mmCIF file of C-alpha atoms in Angstrom:
data_model
loop_
_atom_site.group_PDB
_atom_site.id
_atom_site.type_symbol
_atom_site.label_atom_id
_atom_site.label_comp_id
_atom_site.label_asym_id
_atom_site.label_seq_id
_atom_site.Cartn_x
_atom_site.Cartn_y
_atom_site.Cartn_z
ATOM 1 C CA MET A 1 25.199 -2.977 4.468
ATOM 2 C CA GLN A 2 26.801 -0.657 1.955
ATOM 3 C CA LEU A 3 24.392 -1.434 -0.899
ATOM 4 C CA LEU A 4 21.392 -0.416 1.194
ATOM 5 C CA LYS A 5 23.048 2.692 2.592
ATOM 6 C CA ASP A 6 24.060 3.796 -0.902
ATOM 7 C CA ARG A 7 20.502 3.321 -2.077
ATOM 8 C CA ILE A 8 19.061 5.269 0.855
ATOM 9 C CA ARG A 9 21.474 8.110 0.062
ATOM 10 C CA LYS A 10 20.533 8.010 -3.617
ATOM 11 C CA ASP A 11 16.749 7.509 -3.470
ATOM 12 C CA GLY A 12 15.668 8.066 0.140
ATOM 13 C CA VAL A 13 13.808 11.309 0.773
ATOM 14 C CA ILE A 14 13.999 12.980 4.173
ATOM 15 C CA LYS A 15 10.893 14.899 5.132
ATOM 16 C CA ASP A 16 10.331 17.298 7.987
ATOM 17 C CA GLY A 17 9.543 15.564 11.261
ATOM 18 C CA ASN A 18 12.274 12.942 10.938
ATOM 19 C CA VAL A 19 10.448 10.916 8.319
ATOM 20 C CA LEU A 20 12.618 8.929 5.925
ATOM 21 C CA LYS A 21 10.759 7.933 2.784
ATOM 22 C CA VAL A 22 12.026 4.830 1.025
ATOM 23 C CA ASP A 23 8.848 4.148 -0.912
ATOM 24 C CA SER A 24 10.512 4.159 -4.317
ATOM 25 C CA PHE A 25 12.512 0.999 -3.579
ATOM 26 C CA LEU A 26 11.446 -0.589 -0.271
ATOM 27 C CA ASN A 27 7.903 -0.170 0.993
ATOM 28 C CA HIS A 28 5.571 0.828 -1.835
ATOM 29 C CA GLN A 29 7.581 0.136 -4.981
ATOM 30 C CA MET A 30 10.012 -2.685 -4.167
ATOM 31 C CA ASP A 31 13.389 -3.307 -5.808
ATOM 32 C CA ILE A 32 13.421 -7.100 -5.723
ATOM 33 C CA ALA A 33 17.111 -7.406 -6.651
ATOM 34 C CA LEU A 34 18.103 -5.127 -3.772
ATOM 35 C CA ILE A 35 15.875 -6.942 -1.290
ATOM 36 C CA ASN A 36 17.299 -10.293 -2.409
ATOM 37 C CA GLU A 37 20.746 -8.976 -1.543
ATOM 38 C CA MET A 38 19.373 -7.925 1.854
ATOM 39 C CA GLY A 39 18.074 -11.471 2.306
ATOM 40 C CA LYS A 40 21.509 -12.913 1.550
ATOM 41 C CA GLU A 41 23.037 -10.488 4.033
ATOM 42 C CA PHE A 42 20.621 -11.601 6.761
ATOM 43 C CA ARG A 43 21.640 -15.190 6.072
ATOM 44 C CA ARG A 44 25.314 -14.224 6.293
ATOM 45 C CA ARG A 45 24.679 -12.643 9.691
ATOM 46 C CA PHE A 46 22.539 -15.540 10.931
ATOM 47 C CA PRO A 47 24.266 -18.638 9.580
ATOM 48 C CA ASP A 48 22.662 -20.732 12.317
ATOM 49 C CA GLU A 49 20.828 -23.581 10.578
ATOM 50 C CA SER A 50 18.307 -23.912 13.389
ATOM 51 C CA ILE A 51 16.231 -20.872 12.394
ATOM 52 C CA ASN A 52 13.040 -22.526 11.184
ATOM 53 C CA LYS A 53 10.610 -19.629 10.803
ATOM 54 C CA ILE A 54 10.624 -15.942 9.900
ATOM 55 C CA LEU A 55 8.086 -13.685 11.604
ATOM 56 C CA THR A 56 7.113 -10.270 10.267
ATOM 57 C CA ILE A 57 4.138 -7.923 10.248
ATOM 58 C CA GLU A 58 1.970 -6.733 7.408
ATOM 59 C CA ALA A 59 2.412 -4.973 5.136
ATOM 60 C CA SER A 60 5.911 -3.638 4.454
ATOM 61 C CA GLY A 61 7.714 -6.501 6.164
ATOM 62 C CA ILE A 62 6.185 -9.282 4.082
ATOM 63 C CA GLY A 63 8.185 -8.876 0.879
ATOM 64 C CA ILE A 64 11.499 -8.606 2.707
ATOM 65 C CA ALA A 65 10.635 -11.605 4.873
ATOM 66 C CA CYS A 66 9.564 -13.764 1.908
ATOM 67 C CA LEU A 67 12.654 -13.040 -0.166
ATOM 68 C CA THR A 68 14.891 -13.582 2.865
ATOM 69 C CA ALA A 69 13.159 -16.856 3.776
ATOM 70 C CA GLN A 70 14.504 -18.382 0.571
ATOM 71 C CA TYR A 71 17.979 -18.271 2.084
ATOM 72 C CA PHE A 72 16.814 -19.972 5.279
ATOM 73 C CA ASN A 73 14.564 -22.562 3.592
ATOM 74 C CA CYS A 74 11.810 -21.803 6.058
ATOM 75 C CA PRO A 75 8.220 -20.512 6.041
ATOM 76 C CA VAL A 76 7.154 -16.950 6.837
ATOM 77 C CA VAL A 77 4.423 -16.012 9.298
ATOM 78 C CA PHE A 78 3.127 -12.469 9.121
ATOM 79 C CA ALA A 79 1.227 -10.835 11.960
ATOM 80 C CA LYS A 80 -2.080 -9.403 10.817
ATOM 81 C CA LYS A 81 -3.488 -6.004 11.641
ATOM 82 C CA THR A 82 -7.110 -6.054 12.826
ATOM 83 C CA GLN A 83 -9.177 -9.123 13.524
ATOM 84 C CA SER A 84 -10.381 -10.878 10.416
ATOM 85 C CA ILE A 85 -13.478 -13.026 10.382
ATOM 86 C CA ASN A 86 -11.335 -15.431 8.397
ATOM 87 C CA ILE A 87 -9.138 -16.283 11.402
ATOM 88 C CA ASP A 88 -10.387 -18.653 14.008
ATOM 89 C CA GLY A 89 -8.731 -20.551 16.797
ATOM 90 C CA GLU A 90 -6.531 -19.021 19.441
ATOM 91 C CA VAL A 91 -4.348 -16.037 18.605
ATOM 92 C CA TYR A 92 -1.560 -14.063 20.171
ATOM 93 C CA SER A 93 -2.554 -10.399 20.133
ATOM 94 C CA THR A 94 -1.190 -6.999 21.005
ATOM 95 C CA GLN A 95 -1.734 -3.391 20.019
ATOM 96 C CA ILE A 96 0.644 -1.303 17.950
ATOM 97 C CA LYS A 97 0.546 2.444 17.533
ATOM 98 C CA SER A 98 1.597 3.420 14.022
ATOM 99 C CA PHE A 99 3.231 6.814 13.682
ATOM 100 C CA THR A 100 2.903 6.857 9.907
ATOM 101 C CA HIS A 101 -0.804 6.045 9.975
ATOM 102 C CA GLY A 102 -1.635 7.850 13.204
ATOM 103 C CA ARG A 103 -3.776 5.051 14.599
ATOM 104 C CA THR A 104 -3.625 2.019 16.859
ATOM 105 C CA TYR A 105 -3.912 -1.469 15.383
ATOM 106 C CA ASP A 106 -4.822 -4.768 16.928
ATOM 107 C CA VAL A 107 -2.162 -7.197 15.743
ATOM 108 C CA ILE A 108 -2.653 -10.951 15.847
ATOM 109 C CA VAL A 109 -0.788 -14.157 15.080
ATOM 110 C CA LYS A 110 -2.526 -17.505 15.117
ATOM 111 C CA LYS A 111 -1.044 -19.577 17.951
ATOM 112 C CA ALA A 112 -0.956 -22.662 15.758
ATOM 113 C CA PHE A 113 1.745 -21.025 13.631
ATOM 114 C CA LEU A 114 4.204 -20.292 16.474
ATOM 115 C CA SER A 115 5.376 -22.903 18.921
ATOM 116 C CA PRO A 116 7.871 -22.936 21.807
ATOM 117 C CA GLU A 117 10.140 -25.166 19.709
ATOM 118 C CA ASP A 118 10.449 -22.562 16.934
ATOM 119 C CA ASN A 119 13.674 -20.622 16.525
ATOM 120 C CA ILE A 120 12.396 -17.425 15.008
ATOM 121 C CA LEU A 121 14.017 -14.661 13.005
ATOM 122 C CA ILE A 122 11.950 -11.460 13.148
ATOM 123 C CA ILE A 123 12.256 -9.165 10.119
ATOM 124 C CA ASP A 124 10.767 -5.744 9.491
ATOM 125 C CA ASP A 125 11.572 -2.702 7.412
ATOM 126 C CA PHE A 126 11.998 -0.239 10.290
ATOM 127 C CA LEU A 127 12.919 -1.078 13.854
ATOM 128 C CA ALA A 128 10.809 1.821 15.106
ATOM 129 C CA ASN A 129 7.684 -0.108 14.149
ATOM 130 C CA TRP A 130 8.515 -2.958 16.491
ATOM 131 C CA LEU A 131 9.112 -0.541 19.326
ATOM 132 C CA CYS A 132 5.729 1.077 19.127
ATOM 133 C CA ALA A 133 3.932 -1.629 21.071
ATOM 134 C CA ALA A 134 6.470 -1.742 23.877
ATOM 135 C CA ARG A 135 6.554 2.020 24.117
ATOM 136 C CA ALA A 136 2.852 2.747 23.790
ATOM 137 C CA TYR A 137 2.337 3.671 27.414
ATOM 138 C CA ARG A 138 5.386 5.902 27.688
ATOM 139 C CA HIS A 139 4.444 7.495 24.410
ATOM 140 C CA ARG A 140 1.067 8.549 25.762
ATOM 141 C CA LYS A 141 2.828 10.201 28.669
ATOM 142 C CA ALA A 142 5.325 11.943 26.403
ATOM 143 C CA ARG A 143 2.623 13.419 24.214
ATOM 144 C CA ARG A 144 1.396 15.558 27.070
ATOM 145 C CA ARG A 145 4.382 17.805 26.418
ATOM 146 C CA LYS A 146 4.255 20.090 23.404
ATOM 147 C CA ASP A 147 6.123 18.798 20.366
ATOM 148 C CA SER A 148 7.240 15.758 22.282
ATOM 149 C CA ARG A 149 6.151 13.341 19.632
ATOM 150 C CA SER A 150 8.804 13.810 17.010
ATOM 151 C CA ARG A 151 11.619 14.038 19.522
ATOM 152 C CA TYR A 152 10.425 10.881 21.206
ATOM 153 C CA ARG A 153 10.299 9.093 17.933
ATOM 154 C CA HIS A 154 13.685 10.284 16.808
ATOM 155 C CA ARG A 155 15.505 9.521 20.014
ATOM 156 C CA GLU A 156 13.962 6.209 20.928
ATOM 157 C CA GLY A 157 13.165 4.919 17.487
ATOM 158 C CA ARG A 158 16.593 5.365 16.023
ATOM 159 C CA GLN A 159 19.051 5.613 18.871
ATOM 160 C CA LYS A 160 17.697 3.465 21.667
ATOM 161 C CA GLY A 161 15.624 1.003 19.702
ATOM 162 C CA GLY A 162 18.280 -1.653 19.368
ATOM 163 C CA GLU A 163 19.257 -1.344 23.026
ATOM 164 C CA LEU A 164 15.698 -1.865 24.205
ATOM 165 C CA VAL A 165 15.309 -5.091 22.265
ATOM 166 C CA ARG A 166 18.812 -6.307 23.148
ATOM 167 C CA SER A 167 18.063 -5.753 26.846
ATOM 168 C CA GLN A 168 15.540 -8.576 26.514
ATOM 169 C CA GLY A 169 18.237 -10.967 25.357
ATOM 170 C CA ILE A 170 17.322 -10.713 21.685
ATOM 171 C CA ARG A 171 20.059 -10.365 19.094
ATOM 172 C CA VAL A 172 19.456 -7.387 16.809
ATOM 173 C CA GLU A 173 20.989 -6.848 13.370
ATOM 174 C CA SER A 174 20.291 -3.726 11.327
ATOM 175 C CA LEU A 175 21.371 -3.404 7.711
ATOM 176 C CA ALA A 176 21.511 0.387 8.020
ATOM 177 C CA ILE A 177 21.434 2.432 11.229
ATOM 178 C CA ILE A 178 20.663 6.123 10.874
ATOM 179 C CA ASP A 179 21.959 8.272 13.701
ATOM 180 C CA GLU A 180 20.984 11.600 12.218
ATOM 181 C CA MET A 181 19.075 12.799 9.224
ATOM 182 C CA ASP A 182 18.412 16.202 7.791
ATOM 183 C CA PRO A 183 16.493 17.258 4.657
ATOM 184 C CA VAL A 184 19.534 19.232 3.478
ATOM 185 C CA LYS A 185 22.524 17.296 4.840
ATOM 186 C CA GLY A 186 21.072 13.836 4.254
ATOM 187 C CA CYS A 187 21.528 10.728 6.398
ATOM 188 C CA LYS A 188 24.379 10.078 8.802
ATOM 189 C CA PHE A 189 24.784 6.327 9.213
ATOM 190 C CA ARG A 190 26.245 4.868 12.388
ATOM 191 C CA ASP A 191 29.337 3.262 10.908
ATOM 192 C CA ASP A 192 30.137 6.123 8.534
ATOM 193 C CA ASP A 193 33.717 7.361 8.448
ATOM 194 C CA MET B 1 -1.492 -25.888 -11.270
ATOM 195 C CA GLN B 2 -1.491 -29.367 -9.781
ATOM 196 C CA LEU B 3 0.901 -28.581 -6.920
ATOM 197 C CA LEU B 4 -1.358 -25.800 -5.648
ATOM 198 C CA LYS B 5 -4.555 -27.798 -6.054
ATOM 199 C CA ASP B 6 -3.024 -30.731 -4.193
ATOM 200 C CA ARG B 7 -2.019 -28.414 -1.384
ATOM 201 C CA ILE B 8 -5.463 -26.814 -1.173
ATOM 202 C CA ARG B 9 -6.975 -30.295 -0.951
ATOM 203 C CA LYS B 10 -4.498 -31.297 1.745
ATOM 204 C CA ASP B 11 -4.348 -28.169 3.918
ATOM 205 C CA GLY B 12 -7.195 -25.892 2.823
ATOM 206 C CA VAL B 13 -10.099 -25.672 5.257
ATOM 207 C CA ILE B 14 -13.593 -24.959 3.970
ATOM 208 C CA LYS B 15 -15.763 -23.061 6.405
ATOM 209 C CA ASP B 16 -19.461 -22.377 6.297
ATOM 210 C CA GLY B 17 -20.368 -19.416 4.109
ATOM 211 C CA ASN B 18 -18.104 -20.429 1.225
ATOM 212 C CA VAL B 19 -14.921 -19.363 2.961
ATOM 213 C CA LEU B 20 -11.772 -21.234 1.942
ATOM 214 C CA LYS B 21 -9.006 -20.889 4.505
ATOM 215 C CA VAL B 22 -5.486 -21.263 3.175
ATOM 216 C CA ASP B 23 -3.812 -19.500 6.073
ATOM 217 C CA SER B 24 -1.491 -22.384 6.935
ATOM 218 C CA PHE B 25 0.435 -22.071 3.664
ATOM 219 C CA LEU B 26 -0.590 -18.969 1.714
ATOM 220 C CA ASN B 27 -1.851 -15.901 3.528
ATOM 221 C CA HIS B 28 -0.818 -15.978 7.188
ATOM 222 C CA GLN B 29 1.845 -18.665 7.316
ATOM 223 C CA MET B 30 3.511 -18.807 3.893
ATOM 224 C CA ASP B 31 5.161 -21.834 2.295
ATOM 225 C CA ILE B 32 7.960 -20.088 0.408
ATOM 226 C CA ALA B 33 8.928 -23.140 -1.658
ATOM 227 C CA LEU B 34 5.339 -23.552 -2.869
ATOM 228 C CA ILE B 35 4.985 -19.863 -3.693
ATOM 229 C CA ASN B 36 8.266 -19.925 -5.599
ATOM 230 C CA GLU B 37 6.832 -22.690 -7.754
ATOM 231 C CA MET B 38 3.756 -20.533 -8.288
ATOM 232 C CA GLY B 39 6.057 -17.710 -9.390
ATOM 233 C CA LYS B 40 7.759 -19.984 -11.917
ATOM 234 C CA GLU B 41 4.343 -21.054 -13.197
ATOM 235 C CA PHE B 42 3.288 -17.429 -13.703
ATOM 236 C CA ARG B 43 6.469 -16.874 -15.699
ATOM 237 C CA ARG B 44 5.727 -19.944 -17.789
ATOM 238 C CA ARG B 45 2.264 -18.599 -18.575
ATOM 239 C CA PHE B 46 3.537 -15.067 -19.257
ATOM 240 C CA PRO B 47 6.811 -15.578 -21.105
ATOM 241 C CA ASP B 48 6.514 -12.094 -22.642
ATOM 242 C CA GLU B 49 9.736 -10.264 -21.796
ATOM 243 C CA SER B 50 8.046 -6.880 -21.884
ATOM 244 C CA ILE B 51 6.359 -7.198 -18.481
ATOM 245 C CA ASN B 52 8.280 -4.633 -16.464
ATOM 246 C CA LYS B 53 6.277 -4.323 -13.250
ATOM 247 C CA ILE B 54 4.115 -6.454 -10.970
ATOM 248 C CA LEU B 55 1.221 -4.775 -9.191
ATOM 249 C CA THR B 56 -0.478 -6.240 -6.131
ATOM 250 C CA ILE B 57 -2.307 -5.099 -3.009
ATOM 251 C CA GLU B 58 -1.394 -5.388 0.622
ATOM 252 C CA ALA B 59 -1.190 -7.608 2.488
ATOM 253 C CA SER B 60 -1.624 -11.164 1.196
ATOM 254 C CA GLY B 61 -0.559 -10.385 -2.364
ATOM 255 C CA ILE B 62 2.848 -8.968 -1.481
ATOM 256 C CA GLY B 63 4.730 -12.184 -0.775
ATOM 257 C CA ILE B 64 3.432 -13.912 -3.894
ATOM 258 C CA ALA B 65 4.214 -10.851 -6.003
ATOM 259 C CA CYS B 66 7.755 -10.475 -4.623
ATOM 260 C CA LEU B 67 8.692 -14.117 -5.132
ATOM 261 C CA THR B 68 7.165 -14.091 -8.625
ATOM 262 C CA ALA B 69 8.959 -10.861 -9.569
ATOM 263 C CA GLN B 70 12.258 -12.698 -9.344
ATOM 264 C CA TYR B 71 11.294 -14.636 -12.467
ATOM 265 C CA PHE B 72 10.404 -11.445 -14.343
ATOM 266 C CA ASN B 73 13.390 -9.391 -13.129
ATOM 267 C CA CYS B 74 11.102 -6.495 -12.361
ATOM 268 C CA PRO B 75 10.018 -4.409 -9.361
ATOM 269 C CA VAL B 76 6.791 -4.860 -7.393
ATOM 270 C CA VAL B 77 4.361 -2.071 -6.542
ATOM 271 C CA PHE B 78 1.799 -2.819 -3.889
ATOM 272 C CA ALA B 79 -1.377 -0.771 -3.483
ATOM 273 C CA LYS B 80 -1.803 0.508 0.061
ATOM 274 C CA LYS B 81 -4.919 0.386 2.155
ATOM 275 C CA THR B 82 -5.776 3.694 3.873
ATOM 276 C CA GLN B 83 -4.015 6.985 3.349
ATOM 277 C CA SER B 84 -0.683 7.206 5.110
ATOM 278 C CA ILE B 85 0.830 10.506 6.136
ATOM 279 C CA ASN B 86 4.008 9.031 4.700
ATOM 280 C CA ILE B 87 2.733 9.219 1.114
ATOM 281 C CA ASP B 88 2.744 12.491 -0.706
ATOM 282 C CA GLY B 89 2.361 13.446 -4.323
ATOM 283 C CA GLU B 90 -0.473 12.377 -6.570
ATOM 284 C CA VAL B 91 -2.077 8.978 -6.094
ATOM 285 C CA TYR B 92 -4.499 6.743 -7.900
ATOM 286 C CA SER B 93 -7.245 5.788 -5.454
ATOM 287 C CA THR B 94 -10.323 3.615 -5.216
ATOM 288 C CA GLN B 95 -12.369 1.891 -2.543
ATOM 289 C CA ILE B 96 -12.481 -1.840 -1.916
ATOM 290 C CA LYS B 97 -15.010 -3.686 0.186
ATOM 291 C CA SER B 98 -13.374 -6.603 1.965
ATOM 292 C CA PHE B 99 -15.596 -9.556 2.728
ATOM 293 C CA THR B 100 -13.137 -11.122 5.128
ATOM 294 C CA HIS B 101 -12.697 -7.937 7.152
ATOM 295 C CA GLY B 102 -16.221 -6.623 6.705
ATOM 296 C CA ARG B 103 -15.131 -3.061 5.981
ATOM 297 C CA THR B 104 -14.367 -0.701 3.123
ATOM 298 C CA TYR B 105 -10.805 0.425 2.493
ATOM 299 C CA ASP B 106 -9.394 3.366 0.606
ATOM 300 C CA VAL B 107 -6.709 1.928 -1.644
ATOM 301 C CA ILE B 108 -3.999 4.052 -3.202
ATOM 302 C CA VAL B 109 -1.023 3.760 -5.537
ATOM 303 C CA LYS B 110 1.405 6.626 -6.014
ATOM 304 C CA LYS B 111 1.118 7.808 -9.612
ATOM 305 C CA ALA B 112 4.888 8.106 -9.907
ATOM 306 C CA PHE B 113 5.162 4.299 -9.684
ATOM 307 C CA LEU B 114 2.808 3.496 -12.581
ATOM 308 C CA SER B 115 3.194 4.990 -16.036
ATOM 309 C CA PRO B 116 1.378 4.507 -19.371
ATOM 310 C CA GLU B 117 4.517 2.830 -20.728
ATOM 311 C CA ASP B 118 4.416 0.083 -18.087
ATOM 312 C CA ASN B 119 3.348 -3.422 -19.057
ATOM 313 C CA ILE B 120 1.905 -4.651 -15.795
ATOM 314 C CA LEU B 121 1.215 -8.090 -14.388
ATOM 315 C CA ILE B 122 -1.345 -7.944 -11.560
ATOM 316 C CA ILE B 123 -1.041 -10.672 -8.925
ATOM 317 C CA ASP B 124 -3.218 -11.435 -5.930
ATOM 318 C CA ASP B 125 -4.097 -14.432 -3.806
ATOM 319 C CA PHE B 126 -7.829 -14.488 -4.572
ATOM 320 C CA LEU B 127 -9.518 -13.068 -7.640
ATOM 321 C CA ALA B 128 -12.569 -12.180 -5.559
ATOM 322 C CA ASN B 129 -10.564 -9.451 -3.849
ATOM 323 C CA TRP B 130 -9.957 -7.628 -7.095
ATOM 324 C CA LEU B 131 -13.625 -7.772 -7.959
ATOM 325 C CA CYS B 132 -14.798 -6.098 -4.804
ATOM 326 C CA ALA B 133 -14.145 -2.575 -6.028
ATOM 327 C CA ALA B 134 -15.887 -3.091 -9.345
ATOM 328 C CA ARG B 135 -18.802 -4.787 -7.671
ATOM 329 C CA ALA B 136 -19.229 -2.558 -4.654
ATOM 330 C CA TYR B 137 -22.402 -0.917 -5.856
ATOM 331 C CA ARG B 138 -24.099 -4.108 -6.955
ATOM 332 C CA HIS B 139 -23.091 -5.733 -3.704
ATOM 333 C CA ARG B 140 -24.901 -3.089 -1.696
ATOM 334 C CA LYS B 141 -28.011 -3.821 -3.703
ATOM 335 C CA ALA B 142 -27.623 -7.587 -3.263
ATOM 336 C CA ARG B 143 -27.341 -7.345 0.505
ATOM 337 C CA ARG B 144 -30.904 -6.125 0.750
ATOM 338 C CA ARG B 145 -32.002 -9.687 0.128
ATOM 339 C CA LYS B 146 -31.704 -12.190 2.951
ATOM 340 C CA ASP B 147 -28.650 -14.421 2.788
ATOM 341 C CA SER B 148 -27.635 -12.845 -0.495
ATOM 342 C CA ARG B 149 -24.096 -12.143 0.605
ATOM 343 C CA SER B 150 -22.569 -15.544 0.479
ATOM 344 C CA ARG B 151 -24.360 -16.499 -2.720
ATOM 345 C CA TYR B 152 -23.221 -13.308 -4.351
ATOM 346 C CA ARG B 153 -19.689 -13.945 -3.336
ATOM 347 C CA HIS B 154 -19.773 -17.547 -4.432
ATOM 348 C CA ARG B 155 -21.277 -16.906 -7.827
ATOM 349 C CA GLU B 156 -19.473 -13.789 -8.860
ATOM 350 C CA GLY B 157 -16.239 -14.277 -7.046
ATOM 351 C CA ARG B 158 -15.536 -17.747 -8.264
ATOM 352 C CA GLN B 159 -17.572 -18.318 -11.395
ATOM 353 C CA LYS B 160 -17.920 -14.954 -13.101
ATOM 354 C CA GLY B 161 -14.832 -13.230 -11.770
ATOM 355 C CA GLY B 162 -12.552 -14.174 -14.619
ATOM 356 C CA GLU B 163 -15.178 -13.299 -17.215
ATOM 357 C CA LEU B 164 -15.678 -9.832 -15.787
ATOM 358 C CA VAL B 165 -12.001 -9.005 -15.966
ATOM 359 C CA ARG B 166 -11.572 -10.632 -19.386
ATOM 360 C CA SER B 167 -14.457 -8.551 -20.754
ATOM 361 C CA GLN B 168 -12.207 -5.519 -20.249
ATOM 362 C CA GLY B 169 -9.561 -7.005 -22.524
ATOM 363 C CA ILE B 170 -7.344 -8.214 -19.696
ATOM 364 C CA ARG B 171 -5.825 -11.670 -19.837
ATOM 365 C CA VAL B 172 -6.539 -13.688 -16.695
ATOM 366 C CA GLU B 173 -4.624 -16.718 -15.469
ATOM 367 C CA SER B 174 -5.626 -18.609 -12.333
ATOM 368 C CA LEU B 175 -3.433 -21.298 -10.807
ATOM 369 C CA ALA B 176 -6.479 -22.992 -9.261
ATOM 370 C CA ILE B 177 -10.124 -22.324 -10.074
ATOM 371 C CA ILE B 178 -12.670 -23.604 -7.586
ATOM 372 C CA ASP B 179 -16.113 -24.209 -9.034
ATOM 373 C CA GLU B 180 -17.647 -25.711 -5.927
ATOM 374 C CA MET B 181 -16.625 -26.261 -2.353
ATOM 375 C CA ASP B 182 -18.242 -27.996 0.539
ATOM 376 C CA PRO B 183 -17.033 -28.556 4.115
ATOM 377 C CA VAL B 184 -17.627 -32.297 3.714
ATOM 378 C CA LYS B 185 -16.976 -32.985 0.018
ATOM 379 C CA GLY B 186 -14.043 -30.607 -0.349
ATOM 380 C CA CYS B 187 -13.120 -28.498 -3.380
ATOM 381 C CA LYS B 188 -14.134 -29.186 -6.950
ATOM 382 C CA PHE B 189 -11.607 -27.571 -9.247
ATOM 383 C CA ARG B 190 -12.562 -26.454 -12.745
ATOM 384 C CA ASP B 191 -10.282 -28.731 -14.724
ATOM 385 C CA ASP B 192 -10.744 -31.784 -12.518
ATOM 386 C CA ASP B 193 -11.442 -35.095 -14.242
#
């Protein structure tokens, strides 16, 4: 999506350790007009009327999911980090290792809000986040090698992430895929000329 | 706001300990059409064109803030819980005690995203959440008495919350004010007949 890539080039900040900061427009301060355009683009890519629910995870995914849901006329369910005393009943749960926070979260979704009949669109700000759970065990192994962490993240988070999810029969759409990034040279997007 | 009160009556669940659960439509599963109407109502109550930013706090406030921001044509900034390695630069910070999670969070906002020139609308799902920081010290004192917690929360969170914020010269608008709630009798809203 050209609008998003242009904005990442203009306002994204690349830090050492392969960290792309988009907090001025996407995940701390949020440009609502931009994210609305992203929502329309998701709808264009998923014109299927049968999508009846959008699933995301707190916190950065919620705003994108809510604005996008307007174009699908469906509710949003967001997975919650850590068990709240305010949730009862049965829950789906897993653990996610966050690179940006350096800790492991318990993540839960109330079973009542997801059913086998649902046709779900999953939305998040970075694909790498969704990979953390699936890769937790391999990650622990990789960390035994010196400086393995950032390479692991770079390679699997940005280059193999889509493949991993697709291998499970799930369609993946990314509005901007970064193949390489460098604090001096900037971002190289996958479909760049 | 009648639409919201009707929905709380229909789908809200009152648990022992003065806990109102609205997780089927507001803060776990989110009814986007309802929240859009809430956004329009906020605009109706704050027609002032000079509001140029909406501030909220992760996680439950984000969706409401983002949908509302569409009616103000302004960005959203959400305060983050816990320090992330992905945030640098100067931050505003405070601590908030969460009743629903039973823990204290560090909450931060990057200073670059709030300036003295901003005219800010603060949005959250429950007013009680915003009071926790201001009341943290008194809460610690109150807990020394048996069963003081839920009474404290009930009284200050729902009856004196608005007054506390108003006493600082801040205008407060609530879309539904609950004066009393009971698992059997349901909610009694402030402006009910």
